[in-house]
Amino acid sequence: MHPTGFFRMDFSQGSLFGYIEDLHELAIIERPVRRSLKTPEEIERLTVDEELNDIERAVYLLSSGQDIQGTSVVANLPVLIRQNPTDTLRRVVPKVREVLHVAGVEMQLTAAYSFLTILQEESVPVHSYCLSFLQVILQNLEHRDTGVSNAWLDTLLAVIDVLPKETIRHEILNPLVSKAQLSQTLQSRLNSCKILGKVANKFEAHIVKRDIFPLVESLCQDVEYEVRSCMCRQLEFIAQGIGTELTKSAILPELIELARDEGNSVRLAAFETLVNLLVMFDHDDRSQIVLPLVKSFCEKSFKADESVLTSLSLHLGKLCHGLQGLFTQEQQIWFLEFYKKLCRLGLHQENGHNDNQIQNIELEKKYCAVRKHCAYNFPAMVVFVGAKNFHIELYATFFCLCHDPDEPIRCTMALGFCEVCKLLGSNVYLIHKELVALLQDDSLEVVDSLLNYLPETLELMTSGGDNSGLDNKLVIVPDLVPALTLAEQRVANSLKWRSHEKLLQKFSCLPHIISSDQIYYRFLHRMFAIILNNNVLPVQKAASRTLCIFLRYNRKQEQRHEIIQKLVEQLGQGKSYWNRQRFLDTCEYIMEFFSKSFFCKYFYMSVLELTSDPVANVRMKVCYMLPKLKSTLKLPADKHLLQQLELCVRKLLCQEKDKDVLAVVKRTVLELDRMEMSMDTFQKRFFEKDLLDQEKEREEHLLLEMEQIEKEKQQSEARSSNEKNYEKKRRDSKTGSALPKNLPTVISGSSSGTQTVIRESKKSKLIRSQSFSSHAIHPKHSTMEKSINKSNSVIGVGKNVLLPFVEDSLKARTSSASSSVAFSGSATPSSRSVGGTVDQKSNGSKDAQSRKLSLKNRKSKS
């Protein structure tokens, strides 16, 4: 449209004024932009000759450049020293010293950081550093800006660590005598306190007592409470430098006096220093001086000085631990009650306040911080009262902290929950309800905090110490499983996918905790759903890895076959290419956790089929996996699988049209050619890998044997129950009197003999399983395998199922120790044949039937 038509239309609609206002706004926006542009004169001043080298350019900018250019040179000083240390120290550093006299705050802070960087990088020798930089640092300590002064002080404290004693004495300690006087500024005296605390560790004790301690005493009695507080906090470092004897004679009297100071911050500093120095005081000093002093401080703080309660609550656990064994019964009760009051601070009517009266938000935050520190110190208080007294003395407080209305307190309790479980030992069952409550907490932050040590916590909770593990498991697991499933659902529905990923990773510990049936029905199908439906790749991979671990320790062959079938059909042959890629991820985990024979039997060909996938990304992912596939083969048994692999590679080289996939195939072919194949027999270069694979294969066969034991146990129980029912019916029947008198004896004898044969068979197989569990897993096993070794059985869930057989296995172990050692050193087929011999000896007339069963089992296992 013509511009005139545009104006005519706007005018007819009465919007011309609006258009003019828009132009006016644009002009206002453009003005600052035009003002920000440099004028020719400014550009001329900022222009530097390009022919100058780095040193010359730095000197020029420091001499006649702008402030921003000088600051840039100072920031680049460490680089200049690394490149050309001699010329930089000779020409650039003197210019930096001149500029810093009149420099602004930004350049001062930059210089302090650059000097510290040069020291840390050790770009120049210590002697050269002292000559070039030390005086600059000392001169700028007195800067009027507090931030700049503190920055230079931090640099000086770092420099003191590397300075020789004589340099410290002449350049720092001697001028410090005048800097610490009352006539100096407050900032100067505060800096002197921190410097004294640092240099005390550089000299012998007698020099510290003669030259340094007079200054310390003077600053401890300064008229400003900030100086007294600062010097009090440095007494800890001075005490570490002068030793125990001088600490008792010189430091302790100063601390006692400062603990009675009129300033709140000074008393708090004295309290914290006393707590940190408890290990340096002897028994008498701690019981007669420190303990009464600390108790008095706690009483006064709680009654009159709420501002120090935050720090007091933070150090209370360390205090009670340091004074352990010195408390009388009355004192111990007092400190325990004091801790309980702090745990309830701000929740009930404490210290003259209640919920309705507290209006100050800052005070509420302070009370929340106090309770959070109490939650942090709770494990120390469990040590203080002892695990036996936990239920009476601390359980109510533990319950309140776990259900505190403020989220940070509950998060802190969740972080320390595992430590409390360790301390309680066999009494851990007392807090299983709180574990369930934290898992079901409304805040996902609390659940996430609990996840950090969830495997250890669940292991401790379900084992329950040495005495009552079975009872605890029966009580806790029914509550624990729903809580875990609910926590996973709530985290999955949130947007916090990292927490969901962490939770799924921690679920890999469940084979140690609950039975494989519970995992199968409550968790395993959920893992499938996450892999198929979740949209976050790390979450899908975590679910895939955990599912493989569940499969690794599943005890029922039907369930294992169902899982494998679902993996192949729903993932490997899925309609979505995304699912097929997740199948390849799952196969990588299976290669990690399972034996080579297991992978080749169930998954090898399914992976190779994906080399013909219609999606290029899937084919590329398979090509990257080809070396791993070849490493799972053993010659000559897997010769046909190797031929299939070579056929697929040739097909890819000839028919692949995608250039990226073809490039990956060509690189992979070179790697495949360099690979050496492992043989069925042990080879020296593959010994460790073959040994690990054989161990995995033994464990897989052992799972099959344990499944057979379970079936035999169920059959024997069913047979014995049928015989008992038959015996009862026979006795109750009216025709029982017509039978021969010795018939009941014959029937009972035959049933007892059958039970004895079955029990002996179970014993032999249990001994075999124990011999497998005695093998140490190689250090190069995966993280999951290492964690499995912490249990007594080589199979994760075997603990739960083998509990009814514990007595029999223990009796059999003493009589069959030598045979179990022989089983542990033999291969799986040989151990299976020995087990068959034992069965033949025990079964008597059932030789033919047992041989048939063993042949069937051997075929199915192979």
GROMACS .gro file of N, CA, C and O in nm, residues 164-166 168-169 173 196 198-214 237-243 246:
model
  128
  164PRO      N    1   5.905  -1.741   5.488
  164PRO     CA    2   5.999  -1.789   5.592
  164PRO      C    3   5.980  -1.711   5.722
  164PRO      O    4   5.924  -1.601   5.724
  165LYS      N    5   6.030  -1.768   5.832
  165LYS     CA    6   6.010  -1.708   5.964
  165LYS      C    7   6.070  -1.569   5.974
  165LYS      O    8   6.009  -1.478   6.032
  166GLU      N    9   6.188  -1.551   5.922
  166GLU     CA   10   6.255  -1.421   5.936
  166GLU      C   11   6.178  -1.311   5.862
  166GLU      O   12   6.167  -1.198   5.911
  168ILE      N   13   5.856  -1.309   5.810
  168ILE     CA   14   5.736  -1.282   5.890
  168ILE      C   15   5.770  -1.194   6.010
  168ILE      O   16   5.697  -1.100   6.044
  169ARG      N   17   5.883  -1.224   6.074
  169ARG     CA   18   5.921  -1.147   6.193
  169ARG      C   19   5.948  -1.000   6.157
  169ARG      O   20   5.898  -0.910   6.225
  173LEU      N   21   5.545  -0.908   6.178
  173LEU     CA   22   5.526  -0.910   6.322
  173LEU      C   23   5.574  -0.780   6.388
  173LEU      O   24   5.505  -0.725   6.476
  196LEU      N   25   4.763  -1.224   6.395
  196LEU     CA   26   4.823  -1.293   6.510
  196LEU      C   27   4.781  -1.439   6.514
  196LEU      O   28   4.862  -1.527   6.545
  198LYS      N   29   4.718  -1.621   6.268
  198LYS     CA   30   4.783  -1.692   6.157
  198LYS      C   31   4.931  -1.716   6.183
  198LYS      O   32   4.984  -1.825   6.155
  199VAL      N   33   5.002  -1.614   6.234
  199VAL     CA   34   5.147  -1.628   6.250
  199VAL      C   35   5.184  -1.711   6.372
  199VAL      O   36   5.300  -1.753   6.384
  200ALA      N   37   5.090  -1.738   6.464
  200ALA     CA   38   5.124  -1.813   6.585
  200ALA      C   39   5.171  -1.954   6.553
  200ALA      O   40   5.252  -2.011   6.626
  201ASN      N   41   5.119  -2.012   6.443
  201ASN     CA   42   5.159  -2.148   6.406
  201ASN      C   43   5.296  -2.153   6.338
  201ASN      O   44   5.346  -2.262   6.311
  202LYS      N   45   5.354  -2.038   6.310
  202LYS     CA   46   5.482  -2.035   6.238
  202LYS      C   47   5.603  -2.033   6.330
  202LYS      O   48   5.715  -2.050   6.284
  203PHE      N   49   5.578  -2.012   6.461
  203PHE     CA   50   5.690  -1.997   6.555
  203PHE      C   51   5.680  -2.100   6.667
  203PHE      O   52   5.575  -2.160   6.691
  204GLU      N   53   5.793  -2.117   6.737
  204GLU     CA   54   5.796  -2.207   6.851
  204GLU      C   55   5.714  -2.149   6.966
  204GLU      O   56   5.684  -2.030   6.971
  205ALA      N   57   5.682  -2.236   7.062
  205ALA     CA   58   5.593  -2.197   7.171
  205ALA      C   59   5.652  -2.086   7.255
  205ALA      O   60   5.580  -1.993   7.296
  206HIS      N   61   5.782  -2.093   7.283
  206HIS     CA   62   5.841  -1.990   7.370
  206HIS      C   63   5.844  -1.855   7.300
  206HIS      O   64   5.833  -1.749   7.364
  207ILE      N   65   5.860  -1.852   7.167
  207ILE     CA   66   5.857  -1.725   7.094
  207ILE      C   67   5.716  -1.668   7.094
  207ILE      O   68   5.696  -1.546   7.109
  208VAL      N   69   5.617  -1.754   7.079
  208VAL     CA   70   5.477  -1.709   7.083
  208VAL      C   71   5.445  -1.649   7.219
  208VAL      O   72   5.384  -1.541   7.229
  209LYS      N   73   5.491  -1.716   7.326
  209LYS     CA   74   5.463  -1.665   7.459
  209LYS      C   75   5.534  -1.532   7.485
  209LYS      O   76   5.478  -1.442   7.550
  210ARG      N   77   5.653  -1.516   7.431
  210ARG     CA   78   5.732  -1.395   7.458
  210ARG      C   79   5.692  -1.278   7.368
  210ARG      O   80   5.676  -1.165   7.416
  211ASP      N   81   5.673  -1.302   7.239
  211ASP     CA   82   5.654  -1.193   7.144
  211ASP      C   83   5.509  -1.170   7.102
  211ASP      O   84   5.471  -1.057   7.071
  212ILE      N   85   5.431  -1.276   7.097
  212ILE     CA   86   5.296  -1.265   7.042
  212ILE      C   87   5.190  -1.253   7.150
  212ILE      O   88   5.096  -1.174   7.137
  213PHE      N   89   5.206  -1.329   7.259
  213PHE     CA   90   5.098  -1.334   7.357
  213PHE      C   91   5.073  -1.200   7.427
  213PHE      O   92   4.957  -1.172   7.462
  214PRO      N   93   5.172  -1.114   7.451
  214PRO     CA   94   5.138  -0.981   7.505
  214PRO      C   95   5.041  -0.903   7.417
  214PRO      O   96   4.950  -0.836   7.468
  237PHE      N   97   4.335  -2.097   6.729
  237PHE     CA   98   4.451  -2.122   6.643
  237PHE      C   99   4.582  -2.098   6.719
  237PHE      O  100   4.681  -2.167   6.697
  238ILE      N  101   4.581  -2.000   6.808
  238ILE     CA  102   4.701  -1.976   6.889
  238ILE      C  103   4.727  -2.095   6.982
  238ILE      O  104   4.841  -2.137   7.002
  239ALA      N  105   4.621  -2.151   7.039
  239ALA     CA  106   4.637  -2.267   7.128
  239ALA      C  107   4.695  -2.386   7.053
  239ALA      O  108   4.776  -2.462   7.107
  240GLN      N  109   4.655  -2.406   6.928
  240GLN     CA  110   4.710  -2.516   6.850
  240GLN      C  111   4.859  -2.497   6.822
  240GLN      O  112   4.932  -2.595   6.804
  241GLY      N  113   4.904  -2.371   6.823
  241GLY     CA  114   5.045  -2.346   6.797
  241GLY      C  115   5.133  -2.356   6.920
  241GLY      O  116   5.252  -2.385   6.909
  242ILE      N  117   5.077  -2.333   7.041
  242ILE     CA  118   5.161  -2.330   7.161
  242ILE      C  119   5.153  -2.458   7.242
  242ILE      O  120   5.231  -2.477   7.335
  243GLY      N  121   5.059  -2.548   7.213
  243GLY     CA  122   5.055  -2.675   7.283
  243GLY      C  123   4.964  -2.675   7.404
  243GLY      O  124   4.907  -2.573   7.446
  246LEU      N  125   5.082  -2.461   7.766
  246LEU     CA  126   5.062  -2.316   7.760
  246LEU      C  127   4.915  -2.281   7.739
  246LEU      O  128   4.869  -2.175   7.784
   0.00000   0.00000   0.00000
